Every structure is written in C-alpha cells, then in structure tokens.
C-alpha cells in the first residue's frame, strides 16, 4: 500500500465535483487503455504514509484537525479502489492543513516516534518501525509538507489515494 496525491486546478476540481468518475482518470489515467501508463503522482509517500500519520496524530487511524488530516483526512470521493475511495481536500482545507504543517515542531515529532507503541498499533510498514527509521518518516513528512504548501500557494485542491 502506498499513498499518492495530485494537486487539482480549479477546472479539475469542478470536473471531480460534477462527476466522481473523473477521480480515477486523474489519479490512475485511462484504466481501459492497455498501453496507457499511470500518470506520475505529484506526491508519493510510498509505504511511509501510515508512519507519517502516526507522527502527526499519535494514533493508527484517528484523524485530528489540522496537520492530523494531512494523510487520512479529506472527503471520500469516487469508487473504492481496494483501500478505500480517494479523498478530496478543497482549496480551503488545503490551506488549513498547510498552515498546520508549517507550525509543526520536528523535535516534538521525534519525541512521539515510539517503535514499540507503533508495533503494538500495527503501524504499516513494519520494517520502518523495526529499523527505528525516524529520518525516513521525517523525509516523507517534508515531501508531504512541500506538496500541501505548494497547493495552498497556488489555491489548489488535493486528491489523495492509498493504492
């Protein structure tokens, strides 16, 4: 399971709101075209998404307002692709998440990194927890932060999906 994201222009946001089937085209390309390729995601947290969510919330699945919405928040939209539907963040929600991510204290996140607690909560992927790889999670959190900050700056919406 990996988390991918895409920033949406105003036109793309309207298309998604008008027809949720557009979500799959934007995230995955033309699934009917055997020769087609999946578009390159603008955000790819790989398998770090669950560990990043844990750092932001201190929980396995709970969503907390602000930065705690960055990974698993948003409004569900479109079909369930196997790991749940994609999630949509309006430009206003993107700005709120970006501002909350701006305010994060990396030292507080490092203090929250607890491999034993993460193992007990079955945080995915296990090898990250076992390796005590805070830096791996912190690097992906920085990518997530840049993604939201850029989308907020450009007044864009965001689509996220676990695939």
Short mmCIF file of C-alpha atoms in Angstrom, two decimals:
data_model
loop_
_atom_site.label_atom_id
_atom_site.label_comp_id
_atom_site.label_asym_id
_atom_site.label_seq_id
_atom_site.Cartn_x
_atom_site.Cartn_y
_atom_site.Cartn_z
CA UNK A 1 0.00 0.00 0.00
CA UNK A 2 1.29 3.41 -0.99
CA UNK A 3 -0.17 6.90 -0.70
CA UNK A 4 -0.25 9.10 -3.79
CA UNK A 5 -1.52 12.62 -4.26
CA UNK A 6 -2.35 15.05 -7.01
CA UNK A 7 -2.98 18.77 -6.94
CA UNK A 8 -6.11 19.91 -8.78
CA UNK A 9 -6.66 23.06 -10.77
CA UNK A 10 -9.99 24.85 -10.40
CA UNK A 11 -11.21 23.18 -13.60
CA UNK A 12 -10.16 19.72 -12.41
CA UNK A 13 -11.84 20.30 -9.05
CA UNK A 14 -15.07 21.27 -10.79
CA UNK A 15 -14.84 18.19 -13.04
CA UNK A 16 -14.42 15.94 -9.97
CA UNK A 17 -17.35 17.61 -8.21
CA UNK A 18 -19.50 17.21 -11.32
CA UNK A 19 -18.56 13.56 -11.90
CA UNK A 20 -16.68 11.50 -9.29
CA UNK A 21 -15.62 9.05 -12.04
CA UNK A 22 -13.07 11.68 -13.09
CA UNK A 23 -11.10 10.88 -9.91
CA UNK A 24 -9.77 7.61 -11.35
CA UNK A 25 -8.73 9.29 -14.61
CA UNK A 26 -6.81 11.98 -12.74
CA UNK A 27 -5.07 9.60 -10.35
CA UNK A 28 -4.60 6.49 -12.48
CA UNK A 29 -5.04 7.52 -16.13
CA UNK A 30 -7.19 5.63 -18.61
CA UNK A 31 -7.66 2.24 -16.97
CA UNK A 32 -9.28 0.89 -20.17
CA UNK A 33 -6.15 1.58 -22.26
CA UNK A 34 -3.90 -1.49 -22.09
CA UNK A 35 -0.97 0.58 -23.40
CA UNK A 36 -1.67 3.57 -21.17
CA UNK A 37 0.54 4.46 -18.26
CA UNK A 38 -0.43 5.73 -14.87
CA UNK A 39 0.34 9.45 -14.53
CA UNK A 40 3.29 10.25 -12.29
CA UNK A 41 1.83 11.32 -8.92
CA UNK A 42 2.82 14.72 -7.61
CA UNK A 43 3.09 13.18 -4.15
CA UNK A 44 4.27 9.64 -3.48
CA UNK A 45 4.78 8.80 0.18
CA UNK A 46 5.34 5.17 -0.69
CA UNK A 47 4.83 2.92 2.29
CA UNK A 48 5.69 5.63 4.81
CA UNK A 49 2.16 7.07 4.88
CA UNK A 50 0.99 5.19 7.97
CA UNK A 51 4.10 6.05 9.98
CA UNK A 52 3.79 9.69 8.92
CA UNK A 53 0.14 9.68 10.01
CA UNK A 54 1.19 8.24 13.37
CA UNK A 55 3.76 11.02 13.84
CA UNK A 56 1.11 13.63 13.07
CA UNK A 57 -1.63 12.19 15.29
CA UNK A 58 -0.10 9.73 17.76
CA UNK A 59 -2.71 7.22 16.58
CA UNK A 60 -3.03 4.48 13.98
CA UNK A 61 -6.26 5.63 12.33
CA UNK A 62 -7.78 8.63 14.10
CA UNK A 63 -7.90 11.87 12.18
CA UNK A 64 -7.09 15.01 14.11
CA UNK A 65 -7.87 18.53 12.97
CA UNK A 66 -5.07 20.41 11.22
CA UNK A 67 -1.90 18.51 10.41
CA UNK A 68 -3.60 15.30 11.57
CA UNK A 69 -5.81 15.47 8.47
CA UNK A 70 -2.88 15.54 6.02
CA UNK A 71 -2.71 11.78 5.32
CA UNK A 72 -6.12 10.24 6.04
CA UNK A 73 -8.37 13.31 6.07
CA UNK A 74 -10.44 14.87 3.33
CA UNK A 75 -13.84 13.90 1.99
CA UNK A 76 -14.19 10.47 0.39
CA UNK A 77 -14.95 10.67 -3.31
CA UNK A 78 -15.18 8.17 -6.13
CA UNK A 79 -15.09 4.40 -6.13
CA UNK A 80 -13.32 2.25 -3.56
CA UNK A 81 -10.07 1.21 -5.23
CA UNK A 82 -9.43 -1.59 -2.75
CA UNK A 83 -8.09 0.50 0.12
CA UNK A 84 -10.98 2.93 0.27
CA UNK A 85 -12.05 5.77 -2.00
CA UNK A 86 -9.80 8.70 -2.82
CA UNK A 87 -10.08 11.71 -0.56
CA UNK A 88 -10.63 15.28 -1.69
CA UNK A 89 -9.41 18.43 0.04
CA UNK A 90 -10.91 21.75 -1.05
CA UNK A 91 -8.53 24.69 -1.50
CA UNK A 92 -9.66 25.98 1.91
CA UNK A 93 -8.90 22.62 3.56
CA UNK A 94 -5.53 22.52 1.79
CA UNK A 95 -4.63 25.95 3.21
CA UNK A 96 -5.62 24.84 6.72
CA UNK A 97 -3.55 21.65 6.53
CA UNK A 98 -0.57 23.51 5.04
CA UNK A 99 -0.69 26.10 7.84
CA UNK A 100 -0.84 23.35 10.46
CA UNK A 101 2.10 21.56 8.86
CA UNK A 102 4.02 24.86 8.85
CA UNK A 103 3.56 25.03 12.63
CA UNK A 104 4.91 21.54 13.37
CA UNK A 105 7.84 21.06 15.72
CA UNK A 106 10.12 18.32 14.38
CA UNK A 107 11.58 17.71 17.85
CA UNK A 108 8.08 17.01 19.19
CA UNK A 109 7.51 14.57 16.34
CA UNK A 110 10.83 12.88 17.04
CA UNK A 111 9.77 12.50 20.69
CA UNK A 112 6.49 10.92 19.52
CA UNK A 113 8.38 8.32 17.44
CA UNK A 114 7.99 5.20 19.58
CA UNK A 115 8.78 1.95 17.75
CA UNK A 116 7.25 -0.22 20.50
CA UNK A 117 3.98 1.72 20.50
CA UNK A 118 3.94 1.76 16.71
CA UNK A 119 4.42 -2.01 16.60
CA UNK A 120 1.63 -2.51 19.12
CA UNK A 121 -0.65 -0.36 16.92
CA UNK A 122 0.45 -2.30 13.81
CA UNK A 123 1.69 0.79 12.02
CA UNK A 124 2.47 -0.01 8.38
CA UNK A 125 5.08 -0.85 7.17
CA UNK A 126 6.58 -2.91 9.97
CA UNK A 127 10.14 -2.68 8.64
CA UNK A 128 10.18 1.09 9.14
CA UNK A 129 9.22 0.68 12.75
CA UNK A 130 11.65 -2.18 13.29
CA UNK A 131 14.52 -0.16 11.82
CA UNK A 132 13.59 2.79 14.02
CA UNK A 133 13.76 4.88 10.86
CA UNK A 134 12.56 8.26 12.08
CA UNK A 135 14.61 10.00 9.38
CA UNK A 136 12.80 8.04 6.64
CA UNK A 137 9.46 9.18 8.02
CA UNK A 138 10.70 12.74 8.52
CA UNK A 139 11.89 12.92 4.89
CA UNK A 140 8.48 11.80 3.67
CA UNK A 141 6.76 14.23 6.03
CA UNK A 142 8.86 17.00 4.46
CA UNK A 143 7.64 15.90 1.00
CA UNK A 144 4.04 15.96 2.27
CA UNK A 145 4.57 19.43 3.70
CA UNK A 146 6.03 20.77 0.42
CA UNK A 147 3.11 19.25 -1.51
CA UNK A 148 0.48 20.95 0.67
CA UNK A 149 2.39 24.22 0.84
CA UNK A 150 2.67 24.36 -2.96
CA UNK A 151 -1.01 23.51 -3.46
CA UNK A 152 -2.02 26.12 -0.87
CA UNK A 153 0.18 28.75 -2.51
CA UNK A 154 -1.48 28.05 -5.88
CA UNK A 155 -5.02 27.90 -4.44
CA UNK A 156 -5.44 24.28 -5.49
CA UNK A 157 -7.48 21.37 -4.20
CA UNK A 158 -5.83 18.00 -3.47
CA UNK A 159 -6.74 14.38 -4.16
CA UNK A 160 -5.13 11.59 -2.11
CA UNK A 161 -5.44 7.84 -2.55
CA UNK A 162 -3.98 4.75 -0.95
CA UNK A 163 -3.30 2.27 -3.67
#
